[in-house]
Amino acid sequence: MPQTFVQRLIRKKFIDLRVVEETKLSRCLSTLDLTALGIGSTLGAGIYVVAGQVAKTVAGPSVVLSFVIAAIASIFAGLCYAEFGARVPKTGSAYVYSYYTVGELWAFIIGWNLILEYVIGTASVARAWSAYFDSLINKVIQHTFNDTMHMDIPGLSEYPDLFALGITLLLSVVLAIGVKESSMVNNLFTAVNLLVVLYVCITGAFKADSKNWTISEDQAHKENQAGDGGFFPFGVSGMLSGAATCFYAFVGFDAIATTGEEVKNPQKAIPISIVISLIAIAFAYCGISTVITLMIPYYTMDHDAPLPLAFEAVGWPVAKYVITVGALCGLSTSLLGAMFPMPRVIYAMASDGLIFRFLSRVNERTKTPFIATVVSGILSGVMAMMFDLKELVDMMSIGTLMAYTIVAACVLILRYQPDSPTVVEDMGMGALDTGPWQYDAPLSGSRLFFELFVPSCRYPTKLSGQIVSHCTLLIVYFCRICDNHT
């Protein structure tokens, strides 16, 4: 019987776990590779900037607790991705998860949302890479292009940043050559970045002074917009506001979830690598924020380059050269991490027929989605070259939050579906005895109320799945209403 239009919008993806190992892509990534990908995608150059910016104007020394709260929230989000990575080990991240759980329409929306997020993320990091490198050579790139190719068009950048375009196309070539080769490049840059973070934490600890966490109220009032001093100069509300900002410093680990068909043992490697990478990132951010707020008073930090100037203030100017190396490596891994998942999402959507199918073609030699990689690289490069992306970065943050919300809701729904993947394999069950829930006849009001809170069946059924689906929808709607009133 042919499906109606509405049925096609809500139809769900079927995944046969017996043939889940079959893929056109190359299964060559290890747990270490995925962990390095998660750390590299998340721990970019922002680690050298975000802590100082939040401490100076929002949270003060309590930025340490801001990062702790943000880390806890990120780990909860990561656990949702980890569970889906074990249950549905396919390429596509939130796209394939939503396709399997809530249907094709939401999957289509989330898929395009992810593509937009990764395109904007890639373009913004490429611009940041170009701007940072340009600052090291006295703005030669900016002055040259501004003098020769100045553009005075609203919404576009002042000049076409050909350097950002070149960086993006170069990394696209690296990604197209092979996933193992690009993983090796990422591992190298991530290792250097982690060593620099370790260097900053150790050397900065020698210059730490606990008095910077107990600045008096009178001293703080002498400075402009320095709050009330102490560990919470801007109050607990400032610390919580800082946590909201710090949360986006943990964005990027979801790149791991797009490698379901390129990792050797996805059902184990994806959950383990997500958890390990988030824990490592949390320690790195908390270490940097602790050190920098103990080295100098929070209100004296520079907004654009807090760490180099902090070391210069304590008589250790040579550290800024080491930090520069770490920042460039961090930007490189962030750019690679933003570009890596984009062709995988495009490949997954094209394989399902939601966009042009030719984008799902896999190169026989490199075992990568070659056309999707090239197209996404060119699109991101052109955006990095032409557009001023300051406002678009906010759109990227909204898209990320939407993807996290959908994945969390899908996990809640999937747990209570009778046909969810791996439920039979994990529990070692044969035919399920579902008790009173197996009957199609409606239960009485008192019996239904009792079954909701003290269910007689330990296993998910069709009725339990429907109840949880509707309750999850109500929770999401309620949170949306509360967000509009705050």
Short mmCIF file of C-alpha atoms in Angstrom, two decimals:
data_model
loop_
_atom_site.label_atom_id
_atom_site.label_comp_id
_atom_site.label_asym_id
_atom_site.label_seq_id
_atom_site.Cartn_x
_atom_site.Cartn_y
_atom_site.Cartn_z
CA MET A 1 0.00 0.00 0.00
CA PRO A 2 1.55 3.36 -1.02
CA GLN A 3 2.42 5.75 1.78
CA THR A 4 0.63 9.06 2.15
CA PHE A 5 2.53 12.36 2.29
CA VAL A 6 2.16 12.58 6.08
CA GLN A 7 3.32 8.99 6.53
CA ARG A 8 6.44 9.77 4.54
CA LEU A 9 7.19 12.76 6.77
CA ILE A 10 7.05 10.66 9.96
CA ARG A 11 8.48 7.38 8.66
CA LYS A 12 11.53 6.17 10.56
CA LYS A 13 14.84 4.71 9.46
CA PHE A 14 15.30 0.98 9.97
CA ILE A 15 18.75 -0.23 10.99
CA ASP A 16 19.56 -3.93 10.87
CA LEU A 17 22.21 -4.53 13.53
CA ARG A 18 23.12 -7.84 11.91
CA VAL A 19 24.63 -6.03 8.92
CA VAL A 20 25.72 -2.83 10.67
CA GLU A 21 29.37 -3.63 10.00
CA GLU A 22 28.83 -3.34 6.24
CA THR A 23 29.96 0.05 4.94
CA LYS A 24 31.59 1.66 1.91
CA LEU A 25 33.85 3.74 4.15
CA SER A 26 37.14 2.59 5.66
CA ARG A 27 37.01 1.24 9.22
CA CYS A 28 40.46 2.30 10.38
CA LEU A 29 39.99 4.66 13.35
CA SER A 30 40.80 3.58 16.89
CA THR A 31 39.52 4.83 20.25
CA LEU A 32 42.66 6.98 20.54
CA ASP A 33 41.95 8.58 17.16
CA LEU A 34 38.38 9.41 18.17
CA THR A 35 39.50 10.81 21.52
CA ALA A 36 42.05 13.06 19.79
CA LEU A 37 39.35 14.14 17.32
CA GLY A 38 37.00 15.09 20.16
CA ILE A 39 39.69 16.97 22.09
CA GLY A 40 41.02 18.70 18.99
CA SER A 41 37.55 19.76 17.81
CA THR A 42 36.67 21.25 21.19
CA LEU A 43 39.96 22.44 22.68
CA GLY A 44 40.78 25.10 20.13
CA ALA A 45 42.44 28.46 20.54
CA GLY A 46 39.50 29.51 22.69
CA ILE A 47 41.10 27.87 25.71
CA TYR A 48 43.72 30.63 25.66
CA VAL A 49 41.06 33.36 25.48
CA VAL A 50 37.68 32.29 26.92
CA ALA A 51 38.78 31.88 30.56
CA GLY A 52 40.28 35.37 30.71
CA GLN A 53 37.34 37.03 28.96
CA VAL A 54 34.73 35.44 31.25
CA ALA A 55 36.82 36.11 34.37
CA LYS A 56 37.35 39.79 33.52
CA THR A 57 33.77 40.86 32.82
CA VAL A 58 31.37 38.15 34.00
CA ALA A 59 32.52 35.80 36.78
CA GLY A 60 35.89 36.82 38.22
CA PRO A 61 37.82 33.96 39.92
CA SER A 62 34.57 31.96 40.09
CA VAL A 63 35.09 31.26 36.39
CA VAL A 64 36.61 28.01 37.67
CA LEU A 65 33.18 26.96 38.96
CA SER A 66 31.61 28.23 35.73
CA PHE A 67 33.72 25.75 33.80
CA VAL A 68 32.85 22.97 36.26
CA ILE A 69 29.11 23.56 35.78
CA ALA A 70 29.53 23.82 32.01
CA ALA A 71 31.56 20.60 32.02
CA ILE A 72 28.85 18.73 33.94
CA ALA A 73 26.18 19.90 31.48
CA SER A 74 28.41 18.94 28.53
CA ILE A 75 29.10 15.50 29.97
CA PHE A 76 25.35 14.88 30.29
CA ALA A 77 24.94 15.90 26.64
CA GLY A 78 27.92 13.72 25.75
CA LEU A 79 26.37 10.72 27.49
CA CYS A 80 23.31 11.07 25.25
CA TYR A 81 25.55 10.96 22.19
CA ALA A 82 27.50 8.07 23.75
CA GLU A 83 24.34 6.00 24.26
CA PHE A 84 23.21 6.62 20.70
CA GLY A 85 26.70 5.79 19.44
CA ALA A 86 26.39 2.38 21.10
CA ARG A 87 22.80 1.76 20.00
CA VAL A 88 22.95 3.17 16.45
CA PRO A 89 26.57 2.91 15.22
CA LYS A 90 26.01 4.65 11.89
CA THR A 91 27.48 7.75 10.23
CA GLY A 92 25.39 10.89 10.64
CA SER A 93 25.39 11.89 14.32
CA ALA A 94 22.19 13.69 15.40
CA TYR A 95 20.74 13.34 11.89
CA VAL A 96 20.65 9.54 11.86
CA TYR A 97 19.66 9.42 15.55
CA SER A 98 16.60 11.62 14.95
CA TYR A 99 15.77 9.74 11.72
CA TYR A 100 15.66 6.46 13.61
CA THR A 101 13.69 7.84 16.58
CA VAL A 102 11.32 10.65 15.55
CA GLY A 103 11.08 10.35 11.78
CA GLU A 104 12.16 11.79 8.46
CA LEU A 105 10.89 15.36 8.83
CA TRP A 106 12.86 16.04 12.01
CA ALA A 107 15.86 14.25 10.53
CA PHE A 108 15.72 16.51 7.47
CA ILE A 109 15.57 19.62 9.69
CA ILE A 110 18.39 18.45 11.97
CA GLY A 111 20.52 17.35 9.01
CA TRP A 112 20.40 20.78 7.37
CA ASN A 113 20.84 22.37 10.78
CA LEU A 114 24.07 20.39 11.24
CA ILE A 115 25.32 21.25 7.77
CA LEU A 116 24.71 24.95 8.42
CA GLU A 117 26.40 24.66 11.82
CA TYR A 118 29.50 22.98 10.42
CA VAL A 119 29.74 25.35 7.43
CA ILE A 120 29.55 28.42 9.66
CA GLY A 121 31.90 26.82 12.21
CA THR A 122 34.47 26.01 9.54
CA ALA A 123 34.27 29.49 8.01
CA SER A 124 34.55 31.27 11.35
CA VAL A 125 37.55 29.19 12.49
CA ALA A 126 39.24 29.75 9.11
CA ARG A 127 38.77 33.51 9.53
CA ALA A 128 40.11 33.28 13.08
CA TRP A 129 43.16 31.30 11.86
CA SER A 130 43.83 33.93 9.22
CA ALA A 131 43.36 36.83 11.66
CA TYR A 132 45.62 35.26 14.30
CA PHE A 133 48.38 34.51 11.81
CA ASP A 134 47.98 38.00 10.36
CA SER A 135 48.48 39.53 13.81
CA LEU A 136 51.84 37.75 14.05
CA ILE A 137 53.07 39.38 10.82
CA ASN A 138 51.84 42.92 11.61
CA LYS A 139 48.55 42.74 9.66
CA VAL A 140 50.27 42.30 6.28
CA ILE A 141 47.41 40.18 4.88
CA GLN A 142 44.72 42.65 5.98
CA HIS A 143 46.54 45.70 4.64
CA THR A 144 47.41 44.04 1.32
CA PHE A 145 43.91 42.76 0.53
CA ASN A 146 42.23 45.90 1.88
CA ASP A 147 44.32 48.11 -0.38
CA THR A 148 43.93 45.98 -3.51
CA MET A 149 40.46 44.34 -3.16
CA HIS A 150 38.49 46.46 -0.71
CA MET A 151 34.75 45.69 -0.57
CA ASP A 152 32.22 48.13 0.86
CA ILE A 153 29.15 45.90 0.81
CA PRO A 154 26.90 45.52 3.88
CA GLY A 155 26.98 41.99 5.33
CA LEU A 156 30.25 41.08 3.64
CA SER A 157 33.77 41.42 5.00
CA GLU A 158 35.91 44.45 4.22
CA TYR A 159 38.08 42.38 1.87
CA PRO A 160 38.06 38.85 0.38
CA ASP A 161 40.20 36.75 2.72
CA LEU A 162 41.97 34.54 0.19
CA PHE A 163 44.24 33.20 2.93
CA ALA A 164 41.23 31.76 4.81
CA LEU A 165 40.00 30.25 1.54
CA GLY A 166 43.40 28.64 0.94
CA ILE A 167 43.54 27.13 4.45
CA THR A 168 40.07 25.63 4.06
CA LEU A 169 40.81 24.13 0.64
CA LEU A 170 44.13 22.73 1.89
CA LEU A 171 42.48 20.89 4.77
CA SER A 172 39.74 19.69 2.40
CA VAL A 173 42.45 18.01 0.35
CA VAL A 174 43.85 16.41 3.52
CA LEU A 175 40.39 15.08 4.43
CA ALA A 176 39.79 13.80 0.90
CA ILE A 177 43.10 11.89 0.82
CA GLY A 178 41.97 9.54 3.57
CA VAL A 179 40.47 9.46 7.03
CA LYS A 180 43.53 7.81 8.58
CA GLU A 181 45.89 10.42 7.12
CA SER A 182 43.74 13.31 8.34
CA SER A 183 43.48 11.61 11.74
CA MET A 184 47.27 11.46 12.00
CA VAL A 185 47.51 15.21 11.29
CA ASN A 186 44.86 15.89 13.92
CA ASN A 187 46.61 13.66 16.48
CA LEU A 188 49.88 15.55 16.00
CA PHE A 189 48.35 19.03 16.40
CA THR A 190 46.23 17.91 19.36
CA ALA A 191 49.28 16.49 21.14
CA VAL A 192 51.15 19.78 20.71
CA ASN A 193 48.14 21.75 21.94
CA LEU A 194 47.82 19.56 25.06
CA LEU A 195 51.54 19.94 25.79
CA VAL A 196 51.20 23.73 25.61
CA VAL A 197 48.20 23.63 27.96
CA LEU A 198 50.23 21.51 30.37
CA TYR A 199 53.14 23.97 30.08
CA VAL A 200 50.85 26.92 30.89
CA CYS A 201 49.36 25.16 33.93
CA ILE A 202 52.71 24.08 35.37
CA THR A 203 54.66 27.30 34.76
CA GLY A 204 51.72 29.48 35.76
CA ALA A 205 51.39 27.60 39.05
CA PHE A 206 54.83 28.90 40.09
CA LYS A 207 53.51 32.46 39.77
CA ALA A 208 50.19 31.81 41.54
CA ASP A 209 49.13 34.07 44.39
CA SER A 210 46.05 33.17 46.45
CA LYS A 211 45.51 36.87 47.25
CA ASN A 212 44.10 37.30 43.75
CA TRP A 213 41.11 35.20 44.85
CA THR A 214 40.48 37.37 47.93
CA ILE A 215 40.71 40.91 46.55
CA SER A 216 39.05 43.36 48.93
CA GLU A 217 35.86 45.18 48.05
CA ASP A 218 37.54 48.59 48.38
CA GLN A 219 40.29 47.61 45.96
CA ALA A 220 37.79 46.24 43.44
CA HIS A 221 35.67 49.42 43.60
CA LYS A 222 38.70 51.46 42.59
CA GLU A 223 38.67 49.69 39.24
CA ASN A 224 36.06 50.24 36.56
CA GLN A 225 33.40 47.47 36.40
CA ALA A 226 35.35 45.13 38.68
CA GLY A 227 32.45 44.04 40.86
CA ASP A 228 32.76 43.61 44.61
CA GLY A 229 35.99 41.63 44.82
CA GLY A 230 36.47 38.25 46.47
CA PHE A 231 35.91 34.90 44.76
CA PHE A 232 32.44 35.95 43.51
CA PRO A 233 32.97 39.61 42.51
CA PHE A 234 29.86 39.57 40.31
CA GLY A 235 27.85 37.32 42.60
CA VAL A 236 26.59 33.79 42.09
CA SER A 237 24.52 35.05 39.16
CA GLY A 238 27.72 36.13 37.45
CA MET A 239 29.18 32.67 37.94
CA LEU A 240 26.07 31.04 36.44
CA SER A 241 26.07 33.52 33.55
CA GLY A 242 29.70 32.61 32.96
CA ALA A 243 28.75 28.93 32.90
CA ALA A 244 26.32 29.61 30.05
CA THR A 245 29.15 31.22 28.07
CA CYS A 246 31.63 28.50 28.99
CA PHE A 247 29.23 25.78 27.83
CA TYR A 248 29.86 26.69 24.19
CA ALA A 249 33.58 26.20 24.80
CA PHE A 250 32.77 22.48 25.03
CA VAL A 251 31.03 22.34 21.65
CA GLY A 252 32.73 20.04 19.14
CA PHE A 253 32.78 16.60 20.73
CA ASP A 254 29.77 15.61 18.59
CA ALA A 255 32.22 15.20 15.68
CA ILE A 256 33.01 11.81 17.21
CA ALA A 257 29.43 10.65 16.62
CA THR A 258 29.77 11.13 12.84
CA THR A 259 32.43 8.39 12.58
CA GLY A 260 30.12 5.42 13.19
CA GLU A 261 31.13 3.71 9.94
CA GLU A 262 34.85 4.56 10.08
CA VAL A 263 35.82 3.30 13.53
CA LYS A 264 36.85 -0.29 14.17
CA ASN A 265 34.52 -0.96 17.10
CA PRO A 266 31.95 1.85 17.13
CA GLN A 267 29.71 0.50 19.89
CA LYS A 268 32.60 0.67 22.36
CA ALA A 269 34.94 3.27 20.87
CA ILE A 270 32.38 6.08 20.42
CA PRO A 271 31.04 6.13 24.02
CA ILE A 272 34.49 5.72 25.56
CA SER A 273 36.11 8.42 23.43
CA ILE A 274 33.29 10.93 24.07
CA VAL A 275 33.54 10.53 27.84
CA ILE A 276 37.37 10.58 27.94
CA SER A 277 37.63 13.62 25.65
CA LEU A 278 35.09 15.63 27.67
CA ILE A 279 36.84 14.79 30.95
CA ALA A 280 40.22 15.80 29.49
CA ILE A 281 38.75 19.04 28.13
CA ALA A 282 37.14 19.84 31.49
CA PHE A 283 40.48 19.41 33.30
CA ALA A 284 42.21 21.59 30.71
CA TYR A 285 39.71 24.45 30.98
CA CYS A 286 39.57 24.29 34.78
CA GLY A 287 43.39 24.19 34.96
CA ILE A 288 43.82 27.21 32.69
CA SER A 289 41.12 29.23 34.47
CA THR A 290 42.59 28.40 37.89
CA VAL A 291 46.10 29.40 36.89
CA ILE A 292 45.25 32.65 35.13
CA THR A 293 43.00 33.93 37.95
CA LEU A 294 45.71 33.14 40.52
CA MET A 295 48.50 34.78 38.50
CA ILE A 296 47.01 38.29 38.21
CA PRO A 297 43.87 40.12 39.44
CA TYR A 298 40.91 39.29 37.24
CA TYR A 299 40.17 42.94 36.38
CA THR A 300 43.67 43.48 34.90
CA MET A 301 43.29 40.75 32.26
CA ASP A 302 43.46 41.68 28.59
CA HIS A 303 40.26 40.94 26.69
CA ASP A 304 41.87 39.67 23.48
CA ALA A 305 45.07 37.97 24.72
CA PRO A 306 44.75 37.32 28.47
CA LEU A 307 47.30 34.54 28.83
CA PRO A 308 50.31 36.07 27.03
CA LEU A 309 49.88 39.38 28.85
CA ALA A 310 49.34 37.57 32.17
CA PHE A 311 52.72 35.87 31.80
CA GLU A 312 54.27 39.16 30.74
CA ALA A 313 52.85 40.83 33.85
CA VAL A 314 54.53 38.28 36.12
CA GLY A 315 57.90 38.59 34.35
CA TRP A 316 57.71 35.57 32.03
CA PRO A 317 57.29 37.08 28.53
CA VAL A 318 58.89 34.10 26.74
CA ALA A 319 55.70 32.11 27.43
CA LYS A 320 53.80 34.08 24.81
CA TYR A 321 55.79 32.37 22.05
CA VAL A 322 54.89 28.94 23.40
CA ILE A 323 51.24 30.01 23.69
CA THR A 324 51.31 31.21 20.07
CA VAL A 325 52.37 27.73 18.92
CA GLY A 326 49.59 26.18 20.99
CA ALA A 327 47.01 28.63 19.65
CA LEU A 328 47.93 27.90 16.03
CA CYS A 329 47.75 24.15 16.68
CA GLY A 330 44.45 24.61 18.49
CA LEU A 331 43.01 26.59 15.60
CA SER A 332 44.20 23.93 13.17
CA THR A 333 42.55 21.09 15.09
CA SER A 334 39.36 23.16 15.53
CA LEU A 335 39.25 23.78 11.78
CA LEU A 336 39.86 20.12 11.02
CA GLY A 337 37.28 19.10 13.62
CA ALA A 338 34.67 21.43 12.11
CA MET A 339 35.36 20.17 8.58
CA PHE A 340 35.57 16.47 9.40
CA PRO A 341 31.91 15.76 10.29
CA MET A 342 30.34 17.93 7.58
CA PRO A 343 30.89 15.59 4.58
CA ARG A 344 29.83 12.63 6.78
CA VAL A 345 26.44 14.24 7.48
CA ILE A 346 26.06 15.11 3.79
CA TYR A 347 27.01 11.52 2.88
CA ALA A 348 24.41 10.09 5.30
CA MET A 349 21.64 12.37 4.02
CA ALA A 350 22.51 11.65 0.38
CA SER A 351 22.54 7.90 1.07
CA ASP A 352 18.99 8.19 2.41
CA GLY A 353 17.87 10.24 -0.59
CA LEU A 354 17.14 13.45 1.33
CA ILE A 355 19.63 15.40 -0.83
CA PHE A 356 21.31 14.68 -4.16
CA ARG A 357 22.45 11.04 -4.21
CA PHE A 358 25.68 11.75 -6.11
CA LEU A 359 26.99 13.33 -2.90
CA SER A 360 27.04 9.86 -1.32
CA ARG A 361 29.62 8.48 -3.75
CA VAL A 362 32.70 7.06 -2.04
CA ASN A 363 36.11 7.10 -3.69
CA GLU A 364 37.29 3.53 -4.22
CA ARG A 365 40.93 4.30 -3.37
CA THR A 366 40.63 6.67 -0.41
CA LYS A 367 37.35 5.23 0.98
CA THR A 368 36.11 8.75 1.77
CA PRO A 369 32.98 10.64 0.61
CA PHE A 370 35.13 12.52 -1.90
CA ILE A 371 32.48 14.63 -3.64
CA ALA A 372 30.82 15.63 -0.35
CA THR A 373 34.23 16.59 1.06
CA VAL A 374 35.12 18.76 -1.92
CA VAL A 375 31.70 20.46 -2.11
CA SER A 376 31.60 21.21 1.62
CA GLY A 377 35.19 22.49 1.53
CA ILE A 378 34.49 24.87 -1.36
CA LEU A 379 31.27 26.14 0.26
CA SER A 380 32.98 26.78 3.61
CA GLY A 381 36.00 28.37 1.91
CA VAL A 382 33.86 30.80 -0.06
CA MET A 383 31.95 31.81 3.08
CA ALA A 384 35.22 32.30 4.97
CA MET A 385 36.54 34.43 2.13
CA MET A 386 33.52 36.66 1.58
CA PHE A 387 31.38 36.95 4.69
CA ASP A 388 31.69 38.73 7.99
CA LEU A 389 30.63 35.91 10.29
CA LYS A 390 30.25 37.69 13.64
CA GLU A 391 26.44 37.48 13.58
CA LEU A 392 26.39 34.02 12.00
CA VAL A 393 28.35 32.60 14.94
CA ASP A 394 25.29 33.22 17.13
CA MET A 395 23.20 31.24 14.67
CA MET A 396 25.70 28.40 14.95
CA SER A 397 25.29 28.38 18.73
CA ILE A 398 21.51 28.15 18.37
CA GLY A 399 21.90 25.27 15.92
CA THR A 400 24.21 23.41 18.30
CA LEU A 401 21.77 23.79 21.18
CA MET A 402 18.94 22.52 18.97
CA ALA A 403 20.93 19.43 17.99
CA TYR A 404 21.78 18.67 21.63
CA THR A 405 18.14 19.05 22.65
CA ILE A 406 16.88 16.74 19.92
CA VAL A 407 19.45 14.06 20.75
CA ALA A 408 18.58 14.18 24.46
CA ALA A 409 14.86 13.91 23.67
CA CYS A 410 15.49 11.05 21.24
CA VAL A 411 17.45 9.09 23.85
CA LEU A 412 14.55 9.41 26.28
CA ILE A 413 12.09 8.25 23.63
CA LEU A 414 14.25 5.40 22.33
CA ARG A 415 14.72 3.80 25.75
CA TYR A 416 11.01 3.06 26.00
CA GLN A 417 10.43 1.72 22.49
CA PRO A 418 9.85 -2.05 22.23
CA ASP A 419 11.77 -2.28 18.96
CA SER A 420 14.76 -0.15 19.96
CA PRO A 421 18.12 -1.55 18.79
CA THR A 422 20.16 -3.78 21.06
CA VAL A 423 17.38 -4.11 23.68
CA VAL A 424 17.06 -7.85 23.06
CA GLU A 425 20.80 -8.41 22.64
CA ASP A 426 21.70 -6.42 25.77
CA MET A 427 19.13 -8.11 28.03
CA GLY A 428 19.53 -11.59 26.63
CA MET A 429 15.75 -11.88 26.14
CA GLY A 430 13.74 -14.04 23.88
CA ALA A 431 10.00 -13.48 23.66
CA LEU A 432 9.11 -10.69 26.07
CA ASP A 433 6.48 -11.12 28.71
CA THR A 434 5.00 -7.63 28.73
CA GLY A 435 2.32 -8.28 31.31
CA PRO A 436 -0.85 -6.16 31.17
CA TRP A 437 0.77 -3.70 28.75
CA GLN A 438 0.52 -6.22 25.92
CA TYR A 439 -3.25 -5.88 25.58
CA ASP A 440 -4.74 -3.46 23.11
CA ALA A 441 -7.81 -2.83 25.29
CA PRO A 442 -7.55 0.44 27.24
CA LEU A 443 -6.82 0.20 30.93
CA SER A 444 -9.08 1.73 33.54
CA GLY A 445 -8.13 5.13 34.95
CA SER A 446 -6.95 3.83 38.32
CA ARG A 447 -5.11 0.91 36.71
CA LEU A 448 -3.41 3.19 34.19
CA PHE A 449 -2.32 5.60 36.95
CA PHE A 450 -0.92 2.69 38.95
CA GLU A 451 0.94 1.27 35.93
CA LEU A 452 2.52 4.67 35.21
CA PHE A 453 4.25 4.82 38.60
CA VAL A 454 4.52 1.12 39.54
CA PRO A 455 4.69 -0.73 36.19
CA SER A 456 4.19 -4.46 36.30
CA CYS A 457 6.42 -4.91 33.24
CA ARG A 458 10.18 -4.33 33.24
CA TYR A 459 10.49 -4.10 29.46
CA PRO A 460 9.44 -1.38 26.98
CA THR A 461 6.19 -1.87 25.10
CA LYS A 462 4.23 -0.04 22.42
CA LEU A 463 2.09 1.72 25.02
CA SER A 464 5.09 2.79 27.10
CA GLY A 465 6.71 4.17 23.97
CA GLN A 466 3.63 6.25 23.11
CA ILE A 467 3.35 7.63 26.66
CA VAL A 468 7.02 8.64 26.80
CA SER A 469 6.90 10.19 23.32
CA HIS A 470 3.99 12.45 24.27
CA CYS A 471 5.48 13.31 27.67
CA THR A 472 8.81 14.22 26.06
CA LEU A 473 7.01 16.49 23.60
CA LEU A 474 5.25 18.23 26.50
CA ILE A 475 8.55 18.67 28.38
CA VAL A 476 10.24 20.23 25.34
CA TYR A 477 7.24 22.53 24.78
CA PHE A 478 7.19 23.54 28.46
CA CYS A 479 10.94 24.34 28.41
CA ARG A 480 10.40 26.42 25.28
CA ILE A 481 7.66 28.44 27.00
CA CYS A 482 9.83 28.99 30.08
CA ASP A 483 12.73 30.11 27.86
CA ASN A 484 10.49 32.70 26.17
CA HIS A 485 9.49 34.16 29.54
CA THR A 486 13.07 34.48 30.88
#
